[in-house]
Coordinates of C-alpha atoms in Angstrom, one line a residue:
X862 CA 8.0 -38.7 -4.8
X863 CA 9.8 -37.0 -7.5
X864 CA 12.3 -39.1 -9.2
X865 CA 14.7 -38.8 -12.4
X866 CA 11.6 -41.3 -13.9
X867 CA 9.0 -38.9 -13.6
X868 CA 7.5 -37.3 -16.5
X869 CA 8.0 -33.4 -15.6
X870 CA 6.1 -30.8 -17.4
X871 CA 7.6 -26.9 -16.5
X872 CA 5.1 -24.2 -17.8
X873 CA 7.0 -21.2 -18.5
X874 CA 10.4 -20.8 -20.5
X875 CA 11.8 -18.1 -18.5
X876 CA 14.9 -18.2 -15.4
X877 CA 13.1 -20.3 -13.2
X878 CA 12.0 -22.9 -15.7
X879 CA 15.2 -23.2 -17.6
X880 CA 17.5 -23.1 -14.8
X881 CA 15.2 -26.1 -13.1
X882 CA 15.0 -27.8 -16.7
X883 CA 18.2 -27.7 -17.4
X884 CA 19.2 -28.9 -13.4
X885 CA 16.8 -31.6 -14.2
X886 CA 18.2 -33.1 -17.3
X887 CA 21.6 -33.1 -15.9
X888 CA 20.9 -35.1 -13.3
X889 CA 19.5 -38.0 -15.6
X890 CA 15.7 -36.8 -15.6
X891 CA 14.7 -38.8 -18.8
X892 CA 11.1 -36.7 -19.3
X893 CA 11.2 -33.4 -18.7
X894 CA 9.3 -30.5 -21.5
X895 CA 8.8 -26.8 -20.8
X896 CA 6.0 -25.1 -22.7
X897 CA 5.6 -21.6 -23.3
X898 CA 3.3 -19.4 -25.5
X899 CA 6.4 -17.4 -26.5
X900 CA 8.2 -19.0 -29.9
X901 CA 11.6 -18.5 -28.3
X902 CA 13.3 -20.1 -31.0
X903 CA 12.0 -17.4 -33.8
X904 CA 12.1 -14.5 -31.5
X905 CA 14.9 -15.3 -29.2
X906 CA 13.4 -13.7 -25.9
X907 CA 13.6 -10.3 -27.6
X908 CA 11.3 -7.6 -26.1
X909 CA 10.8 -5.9 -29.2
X910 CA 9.4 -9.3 -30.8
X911 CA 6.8 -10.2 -29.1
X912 CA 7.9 -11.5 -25.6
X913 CA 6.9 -9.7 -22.4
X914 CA 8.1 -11.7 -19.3
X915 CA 10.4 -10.4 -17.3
X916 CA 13.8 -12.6 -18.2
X917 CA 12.8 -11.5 -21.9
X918 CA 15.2 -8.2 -21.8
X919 CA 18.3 -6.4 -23.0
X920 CA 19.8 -6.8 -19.7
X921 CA 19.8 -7.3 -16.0
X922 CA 22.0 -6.2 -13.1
X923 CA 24.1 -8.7 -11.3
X924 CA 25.2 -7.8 -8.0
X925 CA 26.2 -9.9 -4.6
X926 CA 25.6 -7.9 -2.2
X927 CA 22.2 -8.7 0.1
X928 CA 23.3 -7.5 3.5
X929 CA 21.7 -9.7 6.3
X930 CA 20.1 -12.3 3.5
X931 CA 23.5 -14.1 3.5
X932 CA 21.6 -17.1 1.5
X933 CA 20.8 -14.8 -1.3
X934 CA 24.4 -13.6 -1.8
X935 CA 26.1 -17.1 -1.6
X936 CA 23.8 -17.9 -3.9
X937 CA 25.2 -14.7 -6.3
X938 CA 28.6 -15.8 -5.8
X939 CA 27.6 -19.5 -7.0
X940 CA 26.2 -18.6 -10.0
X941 CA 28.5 -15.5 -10.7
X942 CA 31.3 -18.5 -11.2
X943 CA 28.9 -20.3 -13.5
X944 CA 28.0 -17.0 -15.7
X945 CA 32.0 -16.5 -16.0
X946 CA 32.1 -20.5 -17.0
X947 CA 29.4 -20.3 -19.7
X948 CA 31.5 -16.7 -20.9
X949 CA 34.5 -19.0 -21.5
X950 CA 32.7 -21.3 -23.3
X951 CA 30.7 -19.8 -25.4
X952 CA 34.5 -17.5 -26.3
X953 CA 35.7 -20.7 -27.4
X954 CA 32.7 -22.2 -29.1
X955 CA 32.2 -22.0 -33.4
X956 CA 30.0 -19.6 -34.2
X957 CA 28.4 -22.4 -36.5
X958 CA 27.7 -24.6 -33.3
X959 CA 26.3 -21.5 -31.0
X960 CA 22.4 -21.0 -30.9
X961 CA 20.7 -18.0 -33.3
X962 CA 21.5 -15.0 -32.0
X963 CA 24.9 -15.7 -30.1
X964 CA 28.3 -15.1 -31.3
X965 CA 31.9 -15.7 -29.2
X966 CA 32.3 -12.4 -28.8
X967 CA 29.0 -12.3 -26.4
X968 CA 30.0 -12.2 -22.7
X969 CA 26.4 -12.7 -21.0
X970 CA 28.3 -11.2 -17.7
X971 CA 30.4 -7.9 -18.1
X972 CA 31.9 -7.2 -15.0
X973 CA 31.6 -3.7 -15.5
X974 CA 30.9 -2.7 -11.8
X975 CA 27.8 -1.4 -10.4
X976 CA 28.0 2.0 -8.4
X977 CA 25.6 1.9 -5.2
X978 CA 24.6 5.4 -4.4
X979 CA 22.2 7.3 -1.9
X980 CA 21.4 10.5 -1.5
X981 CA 23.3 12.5 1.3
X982 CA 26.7 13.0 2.8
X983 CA 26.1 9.5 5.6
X984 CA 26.2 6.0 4.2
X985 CA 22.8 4.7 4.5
X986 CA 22.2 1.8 6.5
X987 CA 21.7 -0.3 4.1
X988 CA 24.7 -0.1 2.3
X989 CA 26.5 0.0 5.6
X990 CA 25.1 -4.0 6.5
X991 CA 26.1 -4.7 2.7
X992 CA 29.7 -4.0 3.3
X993 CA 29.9 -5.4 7.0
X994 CA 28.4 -9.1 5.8
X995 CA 30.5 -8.9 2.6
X996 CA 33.7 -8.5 4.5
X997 CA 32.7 -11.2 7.3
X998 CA 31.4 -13.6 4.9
X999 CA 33.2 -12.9 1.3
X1000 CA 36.2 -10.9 2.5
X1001 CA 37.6 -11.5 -1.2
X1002 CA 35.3 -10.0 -3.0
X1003 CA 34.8 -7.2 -0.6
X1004 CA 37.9 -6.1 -1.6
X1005 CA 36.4 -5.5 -4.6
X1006 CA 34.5 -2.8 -3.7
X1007 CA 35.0 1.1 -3.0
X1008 CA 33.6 3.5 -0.2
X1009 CA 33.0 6.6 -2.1
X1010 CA 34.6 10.2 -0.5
X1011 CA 37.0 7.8 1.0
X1012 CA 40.3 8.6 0.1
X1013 CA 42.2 4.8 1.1
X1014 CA 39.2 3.3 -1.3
X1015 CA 40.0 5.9 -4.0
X1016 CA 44.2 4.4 -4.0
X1017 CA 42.2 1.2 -3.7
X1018 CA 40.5 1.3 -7.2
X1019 CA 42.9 3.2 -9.2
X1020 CA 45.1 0.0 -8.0
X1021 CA 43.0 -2.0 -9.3
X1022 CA 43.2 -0.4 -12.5
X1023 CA 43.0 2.9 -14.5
X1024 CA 39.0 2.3 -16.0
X1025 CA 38.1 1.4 -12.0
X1026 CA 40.0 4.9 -10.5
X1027 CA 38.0 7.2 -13.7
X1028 CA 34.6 4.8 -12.5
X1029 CA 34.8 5.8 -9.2
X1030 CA 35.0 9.7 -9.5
X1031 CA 32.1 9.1 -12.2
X1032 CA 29.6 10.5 -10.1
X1033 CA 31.0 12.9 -7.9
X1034 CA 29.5 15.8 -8.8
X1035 CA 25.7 14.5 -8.8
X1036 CA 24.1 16.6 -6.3
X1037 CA 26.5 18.6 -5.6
X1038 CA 28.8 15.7 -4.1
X1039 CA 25.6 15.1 -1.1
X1040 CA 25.6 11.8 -2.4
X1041 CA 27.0 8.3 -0.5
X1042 CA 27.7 4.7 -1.4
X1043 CA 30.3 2.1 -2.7
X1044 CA 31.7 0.9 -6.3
X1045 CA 31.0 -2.8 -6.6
X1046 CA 33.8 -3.9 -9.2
X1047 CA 32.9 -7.5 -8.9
X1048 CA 29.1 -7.4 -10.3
X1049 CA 28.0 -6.0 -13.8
X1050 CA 25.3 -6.7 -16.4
X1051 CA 24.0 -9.6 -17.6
X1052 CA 22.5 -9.5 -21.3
X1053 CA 19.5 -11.2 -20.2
X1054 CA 17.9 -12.0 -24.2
X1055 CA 21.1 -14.1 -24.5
X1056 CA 21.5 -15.2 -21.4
X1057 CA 18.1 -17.4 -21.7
X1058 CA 18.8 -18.3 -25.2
X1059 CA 21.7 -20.1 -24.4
X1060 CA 20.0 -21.7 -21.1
X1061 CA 17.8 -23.2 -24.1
X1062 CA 20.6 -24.2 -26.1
X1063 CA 22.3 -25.7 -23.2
X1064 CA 18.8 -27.3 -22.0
X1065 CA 18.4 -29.1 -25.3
X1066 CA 21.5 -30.2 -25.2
X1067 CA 20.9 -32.0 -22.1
X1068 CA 17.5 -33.8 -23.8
X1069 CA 14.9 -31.5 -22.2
X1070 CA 12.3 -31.2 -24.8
X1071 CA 10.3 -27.4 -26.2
X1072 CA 7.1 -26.7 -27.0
X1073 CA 6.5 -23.5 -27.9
X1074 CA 4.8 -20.9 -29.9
X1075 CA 0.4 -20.8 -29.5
X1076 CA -1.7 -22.2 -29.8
X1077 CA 0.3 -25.6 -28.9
X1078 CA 2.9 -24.1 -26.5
X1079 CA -0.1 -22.1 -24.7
X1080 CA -1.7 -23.5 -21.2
X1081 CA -5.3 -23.9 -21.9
X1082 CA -6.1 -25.5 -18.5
X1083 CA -4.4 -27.8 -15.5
X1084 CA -6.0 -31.3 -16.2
X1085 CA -7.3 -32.1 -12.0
X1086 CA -7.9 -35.0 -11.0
X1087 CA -10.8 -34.8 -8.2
X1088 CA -11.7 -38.6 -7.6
X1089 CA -9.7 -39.4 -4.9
X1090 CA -9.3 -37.9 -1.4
X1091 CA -7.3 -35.4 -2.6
X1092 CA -7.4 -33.8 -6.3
X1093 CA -4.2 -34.6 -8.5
X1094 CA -3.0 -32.5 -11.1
X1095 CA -2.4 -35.6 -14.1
X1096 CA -1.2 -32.5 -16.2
X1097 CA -2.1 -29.6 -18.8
X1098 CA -4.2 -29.2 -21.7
X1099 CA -2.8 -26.8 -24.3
X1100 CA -5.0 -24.7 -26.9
X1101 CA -4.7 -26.6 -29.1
X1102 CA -6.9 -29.3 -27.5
X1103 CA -4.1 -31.2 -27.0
X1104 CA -3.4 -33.2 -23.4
X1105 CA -0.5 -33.6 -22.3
X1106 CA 0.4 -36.3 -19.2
X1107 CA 2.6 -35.6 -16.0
X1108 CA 3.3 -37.0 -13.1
X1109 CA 4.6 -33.4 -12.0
X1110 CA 3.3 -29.9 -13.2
X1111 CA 6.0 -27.3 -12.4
X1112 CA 4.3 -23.7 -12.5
X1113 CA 7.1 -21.1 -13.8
X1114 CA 4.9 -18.7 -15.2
X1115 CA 6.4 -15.4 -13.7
X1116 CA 3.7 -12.7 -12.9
X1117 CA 1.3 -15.0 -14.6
X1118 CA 1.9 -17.7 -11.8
X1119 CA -1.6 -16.7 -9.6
X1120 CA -3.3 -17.0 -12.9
X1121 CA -3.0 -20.7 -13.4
X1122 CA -3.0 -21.0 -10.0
X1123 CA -5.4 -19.9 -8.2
X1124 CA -4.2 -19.8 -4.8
X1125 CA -1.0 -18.3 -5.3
X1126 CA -2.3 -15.1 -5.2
X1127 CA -1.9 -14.6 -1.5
X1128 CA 1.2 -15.6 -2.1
X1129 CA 2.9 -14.1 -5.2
X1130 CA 1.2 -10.7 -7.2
X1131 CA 2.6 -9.4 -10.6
X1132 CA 3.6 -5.9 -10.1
X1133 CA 5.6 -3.0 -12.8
X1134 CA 8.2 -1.5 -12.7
X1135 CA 8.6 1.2 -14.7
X1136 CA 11.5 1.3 -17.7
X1137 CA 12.6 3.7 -19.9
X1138 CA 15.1 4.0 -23.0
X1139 CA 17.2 6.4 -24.8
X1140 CA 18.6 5.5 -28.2
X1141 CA 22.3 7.0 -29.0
X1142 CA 22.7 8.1 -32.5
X1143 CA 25.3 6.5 -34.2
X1144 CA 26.7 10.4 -34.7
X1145 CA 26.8 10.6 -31.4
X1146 CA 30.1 8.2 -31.3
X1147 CA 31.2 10.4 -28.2
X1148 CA 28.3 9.3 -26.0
X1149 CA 28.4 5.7 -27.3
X1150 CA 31.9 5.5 -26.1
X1151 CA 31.2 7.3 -22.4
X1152 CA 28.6 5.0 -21.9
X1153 CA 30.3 2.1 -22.8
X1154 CA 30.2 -0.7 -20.3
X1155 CA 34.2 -0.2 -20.3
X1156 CA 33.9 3.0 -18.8
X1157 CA 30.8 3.1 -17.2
X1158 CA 28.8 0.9 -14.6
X1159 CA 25.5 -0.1 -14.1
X1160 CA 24.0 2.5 -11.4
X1161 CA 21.7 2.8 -8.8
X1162 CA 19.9 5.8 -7.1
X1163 CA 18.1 5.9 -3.4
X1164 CA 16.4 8.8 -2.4
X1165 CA 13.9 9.9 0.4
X1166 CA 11.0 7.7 1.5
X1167 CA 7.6 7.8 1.2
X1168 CA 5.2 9.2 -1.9
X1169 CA 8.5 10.9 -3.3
X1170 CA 11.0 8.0 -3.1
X1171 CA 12.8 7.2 -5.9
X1172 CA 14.4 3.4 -6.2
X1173 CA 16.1 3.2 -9.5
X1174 CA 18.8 2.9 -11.8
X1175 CA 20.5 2.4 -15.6
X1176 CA 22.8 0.7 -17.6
X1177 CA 25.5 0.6 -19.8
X1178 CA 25.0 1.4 -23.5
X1179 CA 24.2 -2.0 -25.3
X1180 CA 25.9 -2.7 -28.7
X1181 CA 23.1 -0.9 -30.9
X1182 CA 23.2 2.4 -28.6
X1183 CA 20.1 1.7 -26.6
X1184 CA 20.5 3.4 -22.7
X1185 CA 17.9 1.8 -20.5
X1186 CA 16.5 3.1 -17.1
X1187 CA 14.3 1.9 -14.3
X1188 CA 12.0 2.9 -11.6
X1189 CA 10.8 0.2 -9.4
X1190 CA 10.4 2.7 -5.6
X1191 CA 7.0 2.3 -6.2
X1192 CA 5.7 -1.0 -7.4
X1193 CA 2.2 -0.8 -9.3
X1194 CA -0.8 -3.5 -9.7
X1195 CA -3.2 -4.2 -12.2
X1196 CA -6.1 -6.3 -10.8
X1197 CA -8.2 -8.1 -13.2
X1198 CA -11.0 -11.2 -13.2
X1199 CA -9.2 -14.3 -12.6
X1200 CA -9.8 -15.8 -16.0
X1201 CA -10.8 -19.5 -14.4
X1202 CA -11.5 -18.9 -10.7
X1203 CA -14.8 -17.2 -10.0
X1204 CA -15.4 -13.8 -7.7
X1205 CA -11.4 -13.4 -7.8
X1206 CA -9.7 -10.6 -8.7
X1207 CA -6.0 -10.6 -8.9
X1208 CA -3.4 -8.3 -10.1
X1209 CA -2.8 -9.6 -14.3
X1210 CA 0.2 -8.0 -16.5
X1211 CA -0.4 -5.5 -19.2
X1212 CA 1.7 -5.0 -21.4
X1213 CA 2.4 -4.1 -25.5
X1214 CA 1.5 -7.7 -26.2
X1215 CA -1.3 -8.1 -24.1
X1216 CA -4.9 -7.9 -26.1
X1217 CA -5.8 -4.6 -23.8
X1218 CA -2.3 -3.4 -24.9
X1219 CA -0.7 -0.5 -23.4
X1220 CA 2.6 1.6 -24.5
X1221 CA 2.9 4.5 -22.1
X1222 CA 4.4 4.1 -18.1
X1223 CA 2.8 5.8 -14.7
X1224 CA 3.1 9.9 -15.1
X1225 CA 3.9 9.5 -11.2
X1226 CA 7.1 6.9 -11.8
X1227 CA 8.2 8.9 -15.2
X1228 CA 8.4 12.2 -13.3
X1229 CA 10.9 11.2 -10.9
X1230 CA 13.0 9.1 -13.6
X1231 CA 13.4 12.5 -15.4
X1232 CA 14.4 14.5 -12.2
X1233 CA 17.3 12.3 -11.2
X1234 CA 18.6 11.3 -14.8
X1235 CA 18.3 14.8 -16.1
X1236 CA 20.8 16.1 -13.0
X1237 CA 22.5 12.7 -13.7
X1238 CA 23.7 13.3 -17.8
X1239 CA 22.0 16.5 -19.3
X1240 CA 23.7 15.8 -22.4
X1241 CA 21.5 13.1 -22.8
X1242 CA 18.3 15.2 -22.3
X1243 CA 18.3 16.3 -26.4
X1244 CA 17.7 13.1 -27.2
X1245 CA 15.4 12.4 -24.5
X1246 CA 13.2 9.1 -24.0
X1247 CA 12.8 7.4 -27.2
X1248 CA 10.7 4.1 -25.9
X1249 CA 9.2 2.5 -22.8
X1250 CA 8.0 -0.7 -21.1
X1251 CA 6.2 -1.9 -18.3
X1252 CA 8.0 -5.0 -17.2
X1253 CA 6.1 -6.9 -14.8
X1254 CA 7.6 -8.7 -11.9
X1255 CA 6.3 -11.2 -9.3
X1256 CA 6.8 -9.9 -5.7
X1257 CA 6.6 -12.7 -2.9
X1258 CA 5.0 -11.3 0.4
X1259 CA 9.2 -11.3 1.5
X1260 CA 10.8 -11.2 -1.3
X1261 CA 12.4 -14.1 -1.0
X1262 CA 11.1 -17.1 -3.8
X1263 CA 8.1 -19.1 -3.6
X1264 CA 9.5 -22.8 -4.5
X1265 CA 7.4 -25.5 -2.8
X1266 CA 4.5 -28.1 -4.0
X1267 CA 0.8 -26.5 -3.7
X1268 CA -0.8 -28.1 -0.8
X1269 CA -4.3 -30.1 -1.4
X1270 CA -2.6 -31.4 -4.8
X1271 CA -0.6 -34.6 -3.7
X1272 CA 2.9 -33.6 -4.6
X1273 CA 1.7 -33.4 -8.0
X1274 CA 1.6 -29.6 -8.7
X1275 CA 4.4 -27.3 -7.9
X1276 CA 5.2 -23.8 -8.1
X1277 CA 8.5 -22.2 -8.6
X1278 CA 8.2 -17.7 -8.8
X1279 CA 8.3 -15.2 -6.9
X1280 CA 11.2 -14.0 -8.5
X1281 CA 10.6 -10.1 -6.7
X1282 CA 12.7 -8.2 -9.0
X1283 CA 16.0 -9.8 -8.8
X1284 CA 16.2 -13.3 -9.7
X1285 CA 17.4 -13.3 -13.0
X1286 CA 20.9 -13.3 -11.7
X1287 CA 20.4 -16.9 -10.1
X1288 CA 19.8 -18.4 -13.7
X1289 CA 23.1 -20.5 -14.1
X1290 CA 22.6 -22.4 -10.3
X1291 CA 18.8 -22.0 -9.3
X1292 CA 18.0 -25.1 -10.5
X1293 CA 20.3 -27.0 -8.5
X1294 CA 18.4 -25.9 -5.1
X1295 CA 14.7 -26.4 -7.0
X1296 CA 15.5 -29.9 -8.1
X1297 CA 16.1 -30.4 -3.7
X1298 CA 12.5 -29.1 -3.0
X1299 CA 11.5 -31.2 -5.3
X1300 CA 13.1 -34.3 -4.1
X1301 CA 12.5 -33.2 -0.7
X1302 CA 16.1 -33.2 0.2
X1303 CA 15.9 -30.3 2.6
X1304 CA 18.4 -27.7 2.4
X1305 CA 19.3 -23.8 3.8
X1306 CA 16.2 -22.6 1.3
X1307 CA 13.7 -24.7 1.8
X1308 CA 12.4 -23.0 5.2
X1309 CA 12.7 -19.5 3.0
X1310 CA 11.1 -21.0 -0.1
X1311 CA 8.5 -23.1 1.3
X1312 CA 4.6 -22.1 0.8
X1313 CA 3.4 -19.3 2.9
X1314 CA 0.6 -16.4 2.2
X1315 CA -0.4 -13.1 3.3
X1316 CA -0.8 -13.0 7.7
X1317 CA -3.9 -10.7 8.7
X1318 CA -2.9 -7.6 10.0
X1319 CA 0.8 -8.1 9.0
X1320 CA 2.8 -6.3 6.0
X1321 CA 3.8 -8.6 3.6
X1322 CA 5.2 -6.3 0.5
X1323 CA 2.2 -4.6 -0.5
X1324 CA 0.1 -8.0 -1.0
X1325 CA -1.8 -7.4 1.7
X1326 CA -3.2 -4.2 0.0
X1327 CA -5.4 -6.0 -2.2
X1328 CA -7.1 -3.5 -5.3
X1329 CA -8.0 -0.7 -3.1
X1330 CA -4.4 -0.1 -2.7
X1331 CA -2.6 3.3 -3.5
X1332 CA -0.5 1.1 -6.0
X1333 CA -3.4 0.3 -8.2
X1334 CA -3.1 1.3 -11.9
X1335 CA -6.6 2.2 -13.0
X1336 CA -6.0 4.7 -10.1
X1337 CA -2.9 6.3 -12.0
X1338 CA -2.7 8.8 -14.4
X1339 CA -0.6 7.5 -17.6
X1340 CA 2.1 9.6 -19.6
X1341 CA 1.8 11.3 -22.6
X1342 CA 4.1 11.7 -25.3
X1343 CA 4.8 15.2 -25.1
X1344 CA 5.4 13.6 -21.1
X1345 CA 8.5 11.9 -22.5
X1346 CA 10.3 14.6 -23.1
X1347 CA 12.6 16.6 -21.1
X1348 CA 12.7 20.4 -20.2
X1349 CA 13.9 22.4 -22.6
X1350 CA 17.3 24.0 -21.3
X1351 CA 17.0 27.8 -20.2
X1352 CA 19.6 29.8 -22.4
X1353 CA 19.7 32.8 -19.7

């Protein structure tokens, strides 16, 4: 049994081990360490230092709305409070006593809005369920958001105020006004970089101890127990050499989870999405200010189904002029040896850091970004792509989290992933609901989050597809850098 006396090792500084650290510590855990092979306090979960998990980003979307998954969305609107909580404080915090590289002028959620969109005249049926729960469940914040073409919505916004009536015509001339959906004014971005540095900062505060950096912050190896009935995990060694003692092992390692253990992997599988970047000249101050998160949302894109789907979306422009895109329609594998299990092949990021490194996206993925954000802003085609990255996820056969002990290990080995793409958003209150399955105080997530696997003969989100699967990347062909670019503009 899991008590605020056990000694708690997390593997994995990311969302799902802060937020469960820093839940931890707050509720008198007197022994709780996360290590990670990442020096987060020299590189500050940048991308562009050396750190490739997912919550190590620019930014993230935060939006509410999950149609019928009601748990999921009350769990946005708990932590939405939270983000808006830690904005005030850190606002009214000396720079002096805020962690490297945060300043009171950071919000880590800009409600900025996020515009929904689909292709074609007819609401899709998603969005429809969206708005129908959001009104039955969270009337308040539904009346935060806009039907596009709809002129009652349109008064509606401009009410709300003069940037939300210009954000909701933004779009209206993409295809030819074909296009359907709603303008969210109640979600936004999330700089995600920041948003885990302070987690740190907040988790240290709270006595939760850091090792970090390889080869000491690296898992070498789970130290098993195998003398009794059942094997134990007593728990890790580090590269070092070094052994480390636990009475619990919490595995947070993101897509990396099925490689420390093993047999997570008919349970959660790293898979890419594809992202994209355009850097705005500092020249260009008239771009810089259009896509500036006070006059334009974060967007998203749904179109067709099938082999030409497209599933994407961007951003506001960031303080240093960087637009960033992503395509996730079509989610890709990259299946590898399982570096401690035998005959086991499971899907294994790869990534700029990685020792096979790679700094190119999917052709297939890249194509389709360039269709729909070319017809979205051709101004912005001059400038074209100007950097990429694969940023690898951890999909759940549901997409709903895996957060539950390991069976065959005697409570002593848990794992908490399967973040599928849109977790980060839970940071500030997913903790609160791990520390339950941990205690085994059951609540409304533990039947969603408990263990489960792949079913025979069922789809479960593309894990059942194993390697020979259409998503496999040593099956795709990779972009060039002449691929990067745009058309060039006809002058006729």
């Amino acid at each position: 049994m899991t008590t605020p006396d056990s000694r708690v090792i997390i593997v994995g500084g990311g969302v799902f081990g802060l937020s469960t650290a820093l839940w931890l510590a707050r509720a008198g855990y007197k022994d709780v360490t996360i290590f990670d092979r990442c020096a987060f306090e020299q590189n500050f979960y940048s991308p562009s230092r050396g750190c490739d998990g997912a919550s190590a980003d620019i930014n993230k979307i935060f939006r509410a709305t999950y149609g019928a998954q009601s748990h999921s969305q009350d769990l946005a609107l708990e932590a939405r409070d939270i983000w808006l909580d830690w904005n005030e404080a850190i606002k009214n915090t000396p720079v002096s006593e805020l962690p490297k590289p945060l300043s009171p002028e950071d919000e880590l959620l800009t409600l900025c809005g996020v515009y929904h969109m689909a292709d074609g005249p007819k609401m899709i049926d998603r969005y429809v369920e969206n708005l129908r729960v959001m009104e039955d469940t969270a009337p308040s914040f539904r009346d935060l958001q806009f039907i596009k073409n709809s002129a009652r919505d349109e008064q509606r916004a401009k009410a709300l105020g003069t940037e939300w009536g210009k954000k909701y015509h933004l779009f209206d001339q993409f295809r030819g006004g074909r296009t359907n959906g709603f303008l969210d004014a109640g979600s936004g971005i999330t700089l995600a970089d920041k948003a885990c540095v302070y987690a740190r900062h907040l988790c240290e505060k709270a006595g939760v101890k850091f090792i970090l950096g390889r080869p000491h912050g690296e898992l070498e190896n789970l130290i098993i127990d195998k003398s009794g009935a059942e094997k134990r995990v007593t728990g890790i060694q580090t590269r070092d050499g070094r052994r480390h003692s636990a009475d619990l092992v919490v595995v947070a390692c993101g897509p990396w989870t099925s490689s420390v253990i093993p047999e997570a992997h008919q349970s959660v599988e790293a898979t890419m999405g594809t992202v994209m970047f355009i850097d705005v000249p500092e020249d260009r101050q008239d771009l810089r200010k259009r896509f500036h998160p006070d006059n334009f949302p974060v967007w998203r894109f749904i179109e067709g189904e099938g082999e030409d789907a497209y599933e994407g979306g961007g951003f506001p422009i960031t303080k240093e002029g960087r637009l960033k895109f992503g395509f996730r329609a079509r989610k890709f594998t990259n299946f590898q040896d399982h570096p401690k299990e035998k005959n086991l092949r499971i899907s294994t990021p790869r990534t700029k850091y990685s020792p096979n490194s790679i700094d190119t996206v999917p052709l297939y993925g890249l194509q389709l970004m360039k269709r729909v954000i070319g017809g979205l802003f051709p101004e912005l085609t001059d400038i074209g792509f100007t950097d990429s990255r694969l940023c690898w996820y951890t999909d759940s056969i549901d997409n709903e989290f895996v957060i539950d002990y390991v069976p065959g290990y005697s409570d002593s080995l848990f794992i908490c992933s399967g973040g599928s793409g849109h977790g980060f958003k839970f940071l500030p209150i997913l903790g609160k609901y791990v520390k339950n399955q941990l205690e085994r105080v059951p609540d409304r997530f533990t039947p969603i989050w408990k263990w489960r696997g792949v079913e025979q003969g069922k789809k479960c989100n593309g894990l059942e597809e194993g390697e020979a699967g259409p998503r496999e990347m040593s099956k795709l062909k990779l972009a060039k850098p002449l691929d990067f670019k745009f058309p060039i503009k006809s002058s006729l």
